[in-house]
């Protein structure tokens, strides 16, 4: 990277882009001691309405089911009769599942510790009549439902009776439409096939082009969902793990798929897919399919014994099999009730799904839930083999480039101009596939926001939404679930201030902020290790580390209080979470060495106020990333301005606790690292020519080499 600077195309530098702040930003306080002024002007356009729910309506819908009917057990019985290997596979899977469930807590939570699992989906729309060719909006609505239901973000979880609230489990799974086809080409994850078949049954003909359907994509890499017209009132069916790859996946009738378009009550909330994917992840019906004999089992210990399937809208308590006083867990996704009634999985069912994802479906996981690890930064990965990079140019505008899995856009060395006059590094977060939210400070020191909704930038490519405030630190942003954002800044009173997007509104308001107290001498660092959980770290005026947390219902130690964590730090903290209830914190000490502390779920190590010495003489704050359970990669700049690397492999630090691997370069920015899947890292820095430079770890080697870098162009003023 110490080669001579290359020429840079400075397109649009003389276009005088619009200022992001009002012409004369206020500087006073709107109320005594607030530390944040909320300007009344420049409020921006807001988030706007999310996707139109137009559907295809107005055409005839045949065979509308009136009660839930699932053919999964019929398919299971057929495969047991006709595919000899299937019976052997099922027996082996059940044995490994039992071994998994008997294992210690560390093994049992291995999937969750890895940040959950992101599952690529391909939806095969097989249609005969126009209304069966469901819209993209209907498909996206179903993906949204799955991401709520499998991360307990569904609002109707609150309807679970108090007697069963303690059973609720969080699968921590994220589903996204595939972005890369089996041949490596880009895709939207939707395959449309017109058929001469008027309807299908549970014989798997919909899964083959030879019989009027659509061929499965490789079942070890994709969840195949076929949407078609099923006959006889059948809502759907799935194939348990262990069956033939060519028929592996889920089939759902189009009137029971998603929440818009042809979706029809009482199966109009997308819960048929939730139910069938439960089967695909090795869950049985909750009553054990014994025809009401009270002797069957779903192989899950925390689901009450139940006589038979519940249908429609039962009233709590619904007692069978002498299971009073609370009765059947009929609000479970694996019962047969109407969509508005089924709202939960149990912890035992989650454990069984984890066993499936650690065993027969281990290859399906494509990175951690939420795409990007832990907190925001100038680089984000929202899917497998997808990167988005944002920098500030010498005109103080925002510029963007992206990797789509095969090429850099707009090109290897060009950038997309995105406007604004930015006074901070961009902070970007992705809360779902093909969704980005970008935050910067404007010339008025207020927070400004823009977003990519999957098809366009809002408010526009070059415009911004004002979120108010007078900020003295760059923003820190985190997403702990779909359509949820939490933003933190330091105000003029040196306290921490907070705002949030709850899926429909900004809180406390579009331009308002919540004070969280403190006297901060560094920008905040925030991480989310689970749904509705936040951990915030800052340096105090004594340069020690301080910590506060949101546990889902309250701030700890209090709204304005902080936990003292010791140290005399010379850099802001960097924090990463590689699993639920696990945190790793890194800072530089006054000797410019790296120091580390961790939360293991029960206690801070080495102690609340002590730190582990990790050697080095470092310039600037470290870059930290985790690509999987019990895996950490740390990057720092040495006194030679080169990048140096160390890693935790689950048992030891490499090259050693105090040593580092040399990775070359002459860098003018701290290293920024991101992981888009297991054993994959992308590392970015700016060079002495102020351009962006890149290197990557592909699971076996560094590219272009251990010490070389790829040139990505630009003349960058902040990154």
XYZ file of C-alpha atoms in Angstrom:
719
model
C 0.000 0.000 0.000
C 2.998 2.315 -0.023
C 2.809 2.481 -3.820
C 2.393 5.833 -5.500
C -1.138 7.263 -5.302
C -3.419 6.515 -8.193
C -5.568 9.080 -9.913
C -9.109 9.266 -8.598
C -12.217 10.233 -10.481
C -13.723 13.009 -8.387
C -17.124 12.961 -10.024
C -19.657 15.514 -8.759
C -17.214 17.219 -6.437
C -18.142 20.622 -7.837
C -21.904 20.101 -7.720
C -22.368 21.894 -4.390
C -24.489 19.156 -2.754
C -27.269 20.255 -0.372
C -26.324 20.901 3.221
C -27.748 18.422 5.673
C -28.402 20.913 8.433
C -30.646 23.973 8.555
C -28.916 27.159 7.422
C -28.623 28.374 11.006
C -28.672 25.495 13.475
C -29.679 26.331 17.048
C -27.093 26.077 19.765
C -29.027 26.722 22.961
C -30.920 24.280 25.129
C -34.630 23.765 24.686
C -34.992 22.930 28.370
C -32.755 23.281 31.384
C -30.000 20.696 31.535
C -31.208 18.799 28.484
C -27.897 18.642 26.661
C -29.792 18.030 23.418
C -31.689 20.620 21.431
C -34.462 19.305 19.259
C -34.748 21.749 16.330
C -38.327 22.288 15.183
C -37.228 22.716 11.571
C -35.771 20.197 9.167
C -37.695 17.231 10.575
C -37.429 15.314 7.336
C -39.922 13.133 5.565
C -40.108 10.177 7.925
C -39.836 6.525 7.050
C -42.861 6.488 4.750
C -45.328 3.709 4.338
C -43.852 0.255 3.978
C -44.765 -1.946 0.991
C -48.167 -1.871 -0.610
C -50.388 -4.822 0.194
C -52.117 -4.929 -3.158
C -52.144 -8.646 -3.891
C -53.804 -10.137 -6.945
C -57.408 -10.113 -5.573
C -60.601 -10.236 -7.546
C -60.165 -13.717 -9.006
C -61.780 -16.982 -8.025
C -60.167 -18.925 -5.167
C -60.944 -22.616 -5.224
C -60.634 -25.094 -2.343
C -60.419 -22.532 0.444
C -59.634 -24.564 3.589
C -61.950 -24.032 6.553
C -59.888 -25.948 9.118
C -56.191 -26.716 9.309
C -55.044 -29.808 7.461
C -51.364 -30.856 7.268
C -50.171 -33.912 5.363
C -46.681 -34.110 6.863
C -47.349 -37.330 8.757
C -48.919 -38.889 5.644
C -45.779 -38.038 3.663
C -43.660 -39.430 6.509
C -45.609 -42.718 6.432
C -45.289 -42.952 2.639
C -41.528 -42.448 2.751
C -41.216 -45.043 5.524
C -42.972 -47.550 3.224
C -41.301 -46.704 -0.065
C -37.778 -45.422 0.711
C -35.862 -48.017 2.767
C -33.020 -45.621 3.566
C -35.464 -43.090 5.049
C -36.315 -45.311 8.025
C -32.608 -45.752 8.791
C -31.949 -41.995 8.494
C -34.894 -41.143 10.747
C -33.715 -43.554 13.428
C -30.196 -42.109 13.334
C -31.491 -38.535 13.478
C -33.703 -39.314 16.461
C -30.768 -40.925 18.269
C -28.449 -37.946 17.684
C -31.257 -35.599 18.739
C -31.671 -37.447 22.037
C -27.897 -37.308 22.594
C -27.931 -33.571 21.888
C -30.766 -32.983 24.334
C -28.992 -34.991 27.035
C -25.774 -32.984 26.587
C -24.619 -30.247 28.935
C -25.920 -26.700 28.688
C -22.883 -25.511 26.712
C -23.527 -28.015 23.922
C -27.271 -27.455 24.000
C -26.870 -23.727 23.434
C -24.206 -24.002 20.730
C -26.491 -22.836 17.941
C -27.688 -19.852 19.954
C -24.141 -18.934 20.955
C -23.241 -18.707 17.308
C -25.767 -15.900 16.910
C -28.579 -18.129 15.710
C -28.908 -19.185 12.099
C -29.787 -17.372 8.851
C -31.557 -19.650 6.384
C -31.645 -18.945 2.613
C -35.080 -19.535 1.095
C -36.191 -20.166 -2.478
C -39.921 -19.823 -3.141
C -41.199 -21.850 -6.109
C -44.485 -20.315 -7.278
C -46.236 -22.985 -9.376
C -49.389 -21.554 -10.917
C -52.177 -22.442 -13.290
C -54.602 -19.540 -12.817
C -53.423 -15.898 -12.542
C -54.425 -15.543 -8.882
C -52.105 -18.454 -8.008
C -49.129 -16.495 -9.388
C -48.816 -14.627 -6.118
C -47.097 -11.249 -5.943
C -43.612 -10.520 -4.650
C -45.304 -8.520 -1.883
C -47.178 -11.626 -0.699
C -43.932 -13.602 -0.648
C -42.097 -10.879 1.279
C -44.957 -10.694 3.776
C -44.444 -14.389 4.530
C -40.709 -13.938 5.092
C -41.548 -11.106 7.497
C -43.898 -13.401 9.442
C -41.248 -16.112 9.716
C -38.700 -13.650 11.032
C -41.103 -12.460 13.699
C -42.321 -15.909 14.724
C -38.868 -17.509 14.858
C -37.395 -14.626 16.895
C -40.395 -14.126 19.269
C -40.936 -10.667 17.774
C -44.583 -11.402 16.957
C -46.770 -8.948 18.928
C -49.407 -11.634 19.619
C -46.907 -13.517 21.809
C -48.537 -11.426 24.554
C -51.717 -13.528 24.237
C -50.018 -16.601 25.735
C -51.768 -17.302 29.075
C -49.710 -16.527 32.148
C -49.586 -20.208 33.051
C -47.594 -20.903 29.875
C -45.477 -17.722 29.598
C -42.484 -19.451 31.183
C -42.442 -22.055 28.416
C -41.893 -19.601 25.536
C -38.732 -20.341 23.557
C -36.795 -18.269 21.028
C -35.490 -20.255 18.008
C -33.412 -17.202 16.996
C -33.695 -17.988 13.274
C -33.746 -15.553 10.379
C -35.083 -16.401 6.922
C -34.148 -14.500 3.779
C -34.841 -14.911 0.086
C -31.727 -16.309 -1.550
C -29.534 -13.771 -3.326
C -27.400 -16.295 -5.190
C -28.667 -19.178 -7.335
C -27.004 -22.614 -7.259
C -24.915 -21.672 -10.322
C -23.640 -18.521 -8.587
C -25.767 -16.061 -10.544
C -27.747 -13.308 -8.764
C -31.360 -14.146 -7.867
C -34.320 -12.689 -5.987
C -35.035 -16.114 -4.479
C -38.300 -16.544 -6.395
C -38.893 -19.106 -9.174
C -42.149 -18.846 -11.151
C -43.458 -21.845 -13.124
C -46.698 -22.008 -15.082
C -48.215 -25.488 -14.978
C -51.010 -27.337 -16.773
C -51.955 -28.973 -13.481
C -55.073 -27.409 -11.959
C -54.036 -28.468 -8.448
C -51.653 -30.674 -6.500
C -51.852 -33.099 -3.577
C -49.233 -34.479 -1.179
C -47.554 -36.772 -3.736
C -44.633 -34.353 -4.345
C -45.428 -33.812 -8.036
C -45.210 -30.055 -7.438
C -41.511 -30.569 -6.677
C -40.502 -31.779 -10.138
C -40.614 -30.090 -13.534
C -41.270 -33.523 -15.068
C -44.646 -33.681 -13.325
C -45.749 -30.089 -13.790
C -43.893 -28.554 -10.879
C -40.527 -26.886 -10.164
C -37.299 -28.707 -9.359
C -35.802 -28.255 -5.909
C -32.655 -26.232 -5.413
C -29.925 -28.082 -3.441
C -31.563 -28.926 -0.131
C -28.304 -28.691 1.802
C -28.054 -24.988 0.891
C -31.647 -23.743 0.573
C -35.014 -24.119 2.245
C -37.302 -24.909 -0.706
C -40.881 -23.635 -0.342
C -43.390 -24.521 -3.037
C -46.525 -22.349 -3.250
C -49.326 -23.711 -5.415
C -53.021 -24.680 -5.456
C -53.479 -27.672 -3.160
C -56.726 -29.618 -3.428
C -59.033 -31.233 -0.899
C -58.725 -28.426 1.641
C -55.047 -29.237 2.258
C -53.120 -26.271 3.675
C -49.620 -27.657 3.406
C -47.073 -30.314 4.226
C -43.355 -30.683 4.903
C -40.668 -33.345 4.709
C -38.826 -34.249 7.902
C -35.004 -34.208 7.746
C -33.585 -37.458 6.414
C -35.722 -37.725 3.283
C -34.718 -37.513 -0.389
C -33.008 -34.241 -1.304
C -35.083 -33.868 -4.475
C -38.288 -33.542 -2.442
C -36.927 -31.806 0.668
C -38.800 -28.687 1.728
C -42.262 -27.302 2.406
C -45.435 -27.043 0.297
C -48.172 -24.498 1.063
C -51.386 -23.614 -0.699
C -51.329 -20.048 -1.997
C -54.363 -18.959 0.053
C -52.504 -19.870 3.269
C -49.252 -18.143 2.383
C -48.266 -14.697 3.695
C -50.567 -11.949 4.901
C -51.685 -10.166 1.739
C -52.785 -10.941 -1.817
C -54.641 -14.271 -1.929
C -54.116 -15.090 1.776
C -57.577 -15.863 3.173
C -58.965 -16.118 6.728
C -58.683 -17.989 8.952
C -55.240 -18.836 7.510
C -54.208 -15.329 6.493
C -51.380 -14.539 8.951
C -48.631 -16.728 7.504
C -48.706 -19.310 10.287
C -49.045 -22.291 7.929
C -45.440 -21.720 6.846
C -44.380 -21.380 10.492
C -46.081 -24.711 11.268
C -44.618 -26.546 8.262
C -41.103 -25.193 8.798
C -41.431 -26.495 12.354
C -41.824 -29.963 10.797
C -38.913 -29.275 8.428
C -36.863 -28.594 11.578
C -37.944 -31.959 13.049
C -40.910 -30.945 15.216
C -43.929 -33.242 15.477
C -47.546 -32.266 16.016
C -48.027 -31.290 19.628
C -50.608 -34.020 20.349
C -48.373 -36.836 19.086
C -50.693 -37.971 16.254
C -52.283 -40.757 18.298
C -55.897 -40.076 17.328
C -56.911 -38.894 20.790
C -55.539 -41.876 22.726
C -53.444 -39.702 25.112
C -50.514 -42.088 24.569
C -48.651 -40.315 21.751
C -45.705 -37.960 22.125
C -44.132 -35.091 20.223
C -40.745 -36.005 21.797
C -40.704 -32.668 23.658
C -40.794 -32.682 27.446
C -42.326 -29.271 28.144
C -45.475 -29.587 26.002
C -48.484 -30.883 27.986
C -49.942 -34.273 27.036
C -52.824 -33.537 24.696
C -55.650 -35.708 23.415
C -55.977 -34.622 19.804
C -55.600 -31.656 17.478
C -57.320 -28.415 18.451
C -59.003 -26.520 15.629
C -60.549 -23.076 15.239
C -60.378 -20.777 18.255
C -60.398 -22.751 21.542
C -60.998 -21.138 24.913
C -58.378 -21.366 27.661
C -58.192 -23.664 29.532
C -58.918 -26.496 27.069
C -58.470 -29.657 29.113
C -57.775 -33.137 27.738
C -55.877 -36.219 28.913
C -56.344 -35.091 32.540
C -53.932 -32.208 31.897
C -55.760 -29.650 34.064
C -55.783 -27.047 35.425
C -54.035 -25.380 32.454
C -54.929 -27.912 29.778
C -53.694 -28.025 26.189
C -51.014 -25.699 24.849
C -53.302 -25.023 21.880
C -51.655 -21.659 21.097
C -48.557 -23.570 19.972
C -47.477 -23.369 16.322
C -47.569 -27.174 16.078
C -51.294 -27.494 16.861
C -54.105 -27.134 14.274
C -55.759 -23.906 15.455
C -56.495 -20.900 13.238
C -53.675 -18.485 12.395
C -54.610 -15.773 14.950
C -54.424 -18.339 17.777
C -51.032 -20.032 17.208
C -48.289 -17.757 18.560
C -45.425 -19.688 20.236
C -42.821 -22.442 20.348
C -41.666 -23.874 23.676
C -38.106 -24.022 24.946
C -38.135 -27.784 24.439
C -39.202 -27.375 20.825
C -36.433 -24.812 20.335
C -33.894 -27.285 21.718
C -35.126 -29.896 19.246
C -34.794 -27.409 16.369
C -31.277 -26.566 17.555
C -30.428 -30.264 17.501
C -31.673 -30.409 13.906
C -29.570 -27.388 12.892
C -26.527 -28.823 14.647
C -27.093 -32.189 12.954
C -28.961 -33.083 9.749
C -29.503 -29.480 8.648
C -26.164 -28.034 9.786
C -25.196 -27.036 6.234
C -28.230 -24.764 5.784
C -26.995 -21.960 8.064
C -25.690 -18.913 6.193
C -24.250 -16.668 8.891
C -25.631 -15.170 12.075
C -29.044 -13.660 12.719
C -29.144 -9.973 11.841
C -26.502 -10.241 9.141
C -23.874 -7.917 10.578
C -22.161 -8.802 13.840
C -22.988 -6.755 16.955
C -22.879 -3.026 16.207
C -22.831 -0.514 13.379
C -19.918 0.715 11.311
C -19.089 1.956 7.820
C -19.314 -1.599 6.404
C -22.231 -3.987 6.669
C -23.066 -7.470 5.383
C -26.790 -8.219 5.096
C -26.440 -11.611 3.469
C -24.130 -14.284 2.207
C -21.482 -12.816 -0.107
C -22.946 -9.281 0.158
C -21.066 -6.206 1.390
C -21.978 -2.506 1.460
C -19.251 0.059 2.182
C -19.839 3.748 2.988
C -17.244 6.530 3.220
C -17.112 10.309 3.381
C -15.482 12.011 0.417
C -13.333 15.147 0.379
C -16.533 17.140 -0.344
C -17.977 15.759 2.944
C -20.688 13.903 1.008
C -21.520 10.242 1.502
C -20.279 7.704 -1.061
C -21.209 4.040 -1.402
C -19.931 0.887 -3.060
C -21.084 -2.718 -2.846
C -20.077 -6.316 -3.514
C -22.994 -8.354 -4.931
C -21.340 -11.754 -4.800
C -19.566 -11.503 -8.132
C -18.633 -7.853 -8.778
C -17.984 -4.537 -7.081
C -20.506 -1.830 -7.925
C -20.554 0.733 -9.439
C -17.125 -0.743 -10.325
C -13.977 -1.821 -8.525
C -12.771 1.769 -8.102
C -15.932 3.875 -8.561
C -18.421 5.026 -5.945
C -22.109 5.999 -5.847
C -22.693 9.609 -4.745
C -25.288 9.910 -1.942
C -25.235 13.592 -0.989
C -25.124 15.443 2.300
C -22.464 17.396 4.152
C -21.431 14.913 6.813
C -19.574 15.763 9.995
C -19.039 12.189 11.195
C -18.110 8.761 9.961
C -21.177 6.961 8.559
C -22.735 4.367 10.823
C -24.703 1.696 8.992
C -26.772 -1.240 10.192
C -28.832 -3.959 8.502
C -31.833 -5.389 10.331
C -32.729 -7.776 7.536
C -31.812 -8.935 4.056
C -31.626 -6.084 1.540
C -32.319 -3.444 4.226
C -29.837 -0.726 5.236
C -30.070 2.267 7.573
C -27.347 4.937 7.418
C -26.744 7.617 10.068
C -24.388 10.625 10.144
C -24.115 13.953 11.907
C -24.915 17.053 9.872
C -23.468 20.564 9.997
C -26.050 21.389 12.705
C -24.703 18.498 14.852
C -28.103 16.825 14.537
C -28.542 13.207 13.533
C -29.503 12.548 9.912
C -30.761 9.299 8.412
C -31.306 7.581 5.086
C -32.391 4.044 4.260
C -32.472 1.385 1.543
C -35.767 -0.545 1.553
C -34.786 -3.204 -0.956
C -35.718 -1.235 -4.059
C -34.871 2.447 -3.516
C -33.170 4.909 -1.189
C -35.295 7.046 1.117
C -36.007 9.904 1.335
C -34.046 9.753 -1.965
C -30.549 8.857 -3.145
C -29.157 12.237 -2.041
C -31.699 13.437 0.575
C -31.775 12.793 4.313
C -34.257 12.668 7.212
C -33.445 14.799 10.274
C -33.740 13.040 13.647
C -32.830 16.056 15.767
C -30.427 16.525 18.637
C -27.133 18.348 19.129
C -24.600 15.540 19.240
C -20.964 15.613 20.327
C -20.148 12.053 19.282
C -20.794 10.097 16.144
C -23.877 7.896 16.452
C -23.772 4.271 17.454
C -26.588 2.090 16.115
C -27.692 -1.483 16.730
C -30.506 -3.684 15.421
C -31.640 -6.525 17.674
C -34.408 -7.726 15.379
C -36.304 -7.070 12.147
C -37.489 -3.464 11.862
C -35.951 -2.450 15.194
C -33.202 0.158 15.630
C -31.607 1.753 18.691
C -29.404 4.834 18.279
C -27.061 6.327 20.895
C -25.057 9.581 20.959
C -23.338 11.789 23.496
C -25.016 15.191 24.009
C -23.602 18.619 24.836
C -23.946 17.755 28.553
C -21.663 14.712 27.991
C -24.544 12.411 28.925
C -25.692 9.497 26.807
C -28.868 10.000 24.761
C -31.017 7.379 23.068
C -33.728 7.061 20.454
C -35.344 4.037 18.824
C -37.390 2.847 15.851
C -40.027 0.284 16.914
C -41.173 -0.752 13.465
C -43.687 2.057 12.958
C -42.498 5.140 14.848
C -39.417 6.843 16.241
C -39.341 7.126 20.018
C -39.548 9.247 22.058
C -40.432 11.131 18.816
C -38.870 11.799 15.422
C -36.593 14.494 16.859
C -36.794 13.675 20.588
C -34.264 11.769 22.686
C -34.169 9.874 26.001
C -31.409 10.812 28.467
C -29.500 7.881 29.956
C -27.184 9.921 32.170
C -23.452 9.719 32.683
C -20.525 11.994 31.915
C -18.931 10.356 28.909
C -15.457 10.995 27.557
C -15.830 8.666 24.563
C -18.428 7.784 21.983
C -20.688 4.907 23.061
C -20.198 1.310 21.966
C -23.368 -0.820 21.828
C -23.993 -4.501 21.209
C -27.072 -6.733 21.163
C -26.584 -10.394 21.989
C -30.256 -11.275 21.754
C -33.767 -10.088 21.092
C -34.648 -6.996 23.149
C -31.227 -6.939 24.851
C -28.707 -4.087 24.684
C -25.344 -3.502 26.359
C -23.782 -0.022 26.216
C -20.188 0.890 27.105
C -18.463 4.287 27.408
C -15.380 5.769 29.006
C -15.887 8.072 31.954
C -13.951 11.223 32.824
C -11.512 8.970 34.736
C -10.931 6.997 31.489
C -12.351 3.899 33.148
C -14.947 1.729 31.422
C -18.606 2.095 32.381
C -21.517 -0.152 31.398
C -25.311 -0.108 31.299
C -27.817 -2.562 29.853
C -31.423 -2.984 28.712
C -32.835 -6.377 29.767
C -36.096 -6.185 27.827
C -38.061 -4.317 30.478
C -35.749 -1.871 32.284
C -32.348 -0.176 32.142
C -29.715 -1.414 34.564
C -28.274 -0.438 36.961
C -30.950 2.277 36.409
C -32.046 4.643 33.665
C -29.219 7.059 34.427
C -26.859 4.836 36.460
C -23.754 2.997 35.263
C -21.684 -0.006 36.344
C -17.987 0.778 36.971
C -15.646 -1.651 35.199
C -12.187 -0.261 35.868
C -9.176 0.381 33.677
C -7.362 3.461 32.449
C -8.138 3.356 28.761
C -6.569 5.283 25.901
C -9.097 4.226 23.251
C -12.871 3.896 23.111
C -14.040 0.345 23.826
C -14.791 -2.150 21.060
C -17.290 -4.877 21.947
C -18.510 -8.009 20.216
C -21.030 -10.729 21.105
C -20.569 -14.190 19.613
C -23.660 -15.605 21.283
C -26.454 -14.941 23.770
C -25.232 -13.694 27.143
C -21.619 -13.469 25.950
C -19.629 -10.250 25.568
C -15.969 -9.512 24.785
C -14.608 -5.987 25.365
C -11.287 -4.643 24.059
C -9.486 -1.346 24.790
C -5.992 0.072 24.576
C -4.230 0.881 27.829
C -1.969 3.834 28.577
C 0.945 1.645 27.416
C -0.867 1.267 24.047
C -1.124 -2.482 24.581
C -4.395 -4.326 23.992
C -6.501 -5.294 27.004
C -9.532 -7.595 27.154
C -12.390 -8.482 29.465
C -15.402 -10.747 28.965
C -18.844 -11.650 30.303
C -19.437 -15.423 30.234
C -23.102 -15.372 31.176
C -22.519 -15.427 34.920
C -19.501 -13.247 35.753
C -17.005 -10.787 34.304
C -13.506 -12.090 33.638
C -10.814 -11.693 34.810
C -13.089 -9.740 37.224
C -15.461 -6.798 37.092
C -12.592 -4.285 37.194
C -9.581 -6.327 35.999
C -8.348 -6.859 32.459
C -6.377 -9.462 30.512
C -3.111 -8.128 29.011
C -2.761 -8.987 25.315
C 0.435 -7.202 24.293
C 1.279 -5.051 21.316
C 2.007 -1.359 20.801
C -1.092 -0.206 18.968
C -2.156 2.965 17.193
C -5.856 3.754 17.535
C -8.748 1.548 18.541
C -8.864 -2.114 17.514
C -11.238 -3.709 15.028
C -13.026 -6.804 16.330
C -15.314 -9.316 14.631
C -16.810 -12.736 15.337
C -17.825 -15.140 12.586
C -19.088 -17.932 14.804
C -19.457 -19.459 18.227
C -16.410 -18.941 20.431
C -14.440 -17.284 17.611
C -12.899 -13.800 17.707
C -10.612 -11.935 15.299
C -8.888 -8.728 16.435
C -7.059 -6.286 14.154
C -4.871 -3.341 15.209
C -2.427 -0.920 13.632
C 1.165 -1.200 14.783
C 3.693 1.584 15.116
C 4.646 0.839 11.491
C 1.045 1.646 10.449
C 0.643 -1.928 9.212
C -2.259 -4.171 10.217
C -1.582 -6.834 12.829
C -3.944 -9.680 13.706
C -4.710 -12.051 16.554
C -7.523 -14.556 17.011
C -9.323 -16.712 19.577
C -10.139 -20.173 18.175
C -12.257 -21.408 21.080
C -9.399 -22.701 23.194
C -6.357 -20.442 22.749
C -5.199 -17.099 21.387
C -3.176 -17.169 18.190
C -0.357 -16.628 17.449
C -0.235 -16.385 21.282
C -1.815 -14.285 24.021
C 0.617 -11.397 23.405
C 1.787 -11.998 19.825
C 0.317 -10.836 16.520
C 0.299 -11.876 12.863
C 1.725 -9.274 10.453
C -0.642 -8.403 7.585
C 1.132 -5.550 5.798
C 0.009 -2.186 4.501
C 0.661 1.439 5.432
C -2.698 2.523 6.788
C -4.225 5.875 7.670
C -7.405 4.537 9.317
C -8.216 1.925 11.911
C -9.038 -1.478 10.396
C -12.735 -2.265 9.881
C -13.679 -5.932 9.668
C -16.945 -7.704 8.830
C -18.015 -11.357 8.538
C -20.818 -12.462 6.233
C -20.611 -16.176 7.048
C -18.683 -18.728 9.052
C -14.925 -18.634 8.446
C -15.196 -15.572 6.150
C -13.684 -12.162 6.918
C -13.409 -8.929 4.926
C -11.000 -6.262 6.147
C -10.849 -2.631 4.981
C -8.459 0.294 5.616
C -7.497 3.544 3.944
C -3.984 3.884 2.563
C -1.547 6.783 2.320
C -3.298 7.741 -0.950
C -6.599 8.080 1.006
C -8.130 5.335 -1.141
C -9.883 2.261 0.245
C -7.959 -1.022 0.384
C -9.342 -4.502 1.040
C -8.239 -7.992 1.973
C -10.221 -11.124 2.800
C -10.023 -14.513 4.513
C -11.885 -17.220 2.550
C -11.618 -19.988 5.116
C -8.203 -21.261 4.063
C -6.073 -18.310 2.920
C -5.836 -14.527 2.894
C -6.439 -12.757 -0.416
C -4.801 -11.229 -2.363
C -2.176 -12.605 0.090
C -1.309 -12.308 3.770
C 0.401 -8.950 3.237
C -1.117 -7.658 -0.030
C -4.279 -5.629 -0.501
C -6.889 -4.991 -3.207
C -7.249 -1.364 -4.355
C -10.866 -0.069 -4.304
C -10.325 3.588 -5.206
C -11.721 6.793 -3.779
C -10.306 9.846 -2.042
C -11.655 9.432 1.466
C -11.812 11.963 4.277
C -13.520 9.738 6.890
C -14.052 6.008 7.221
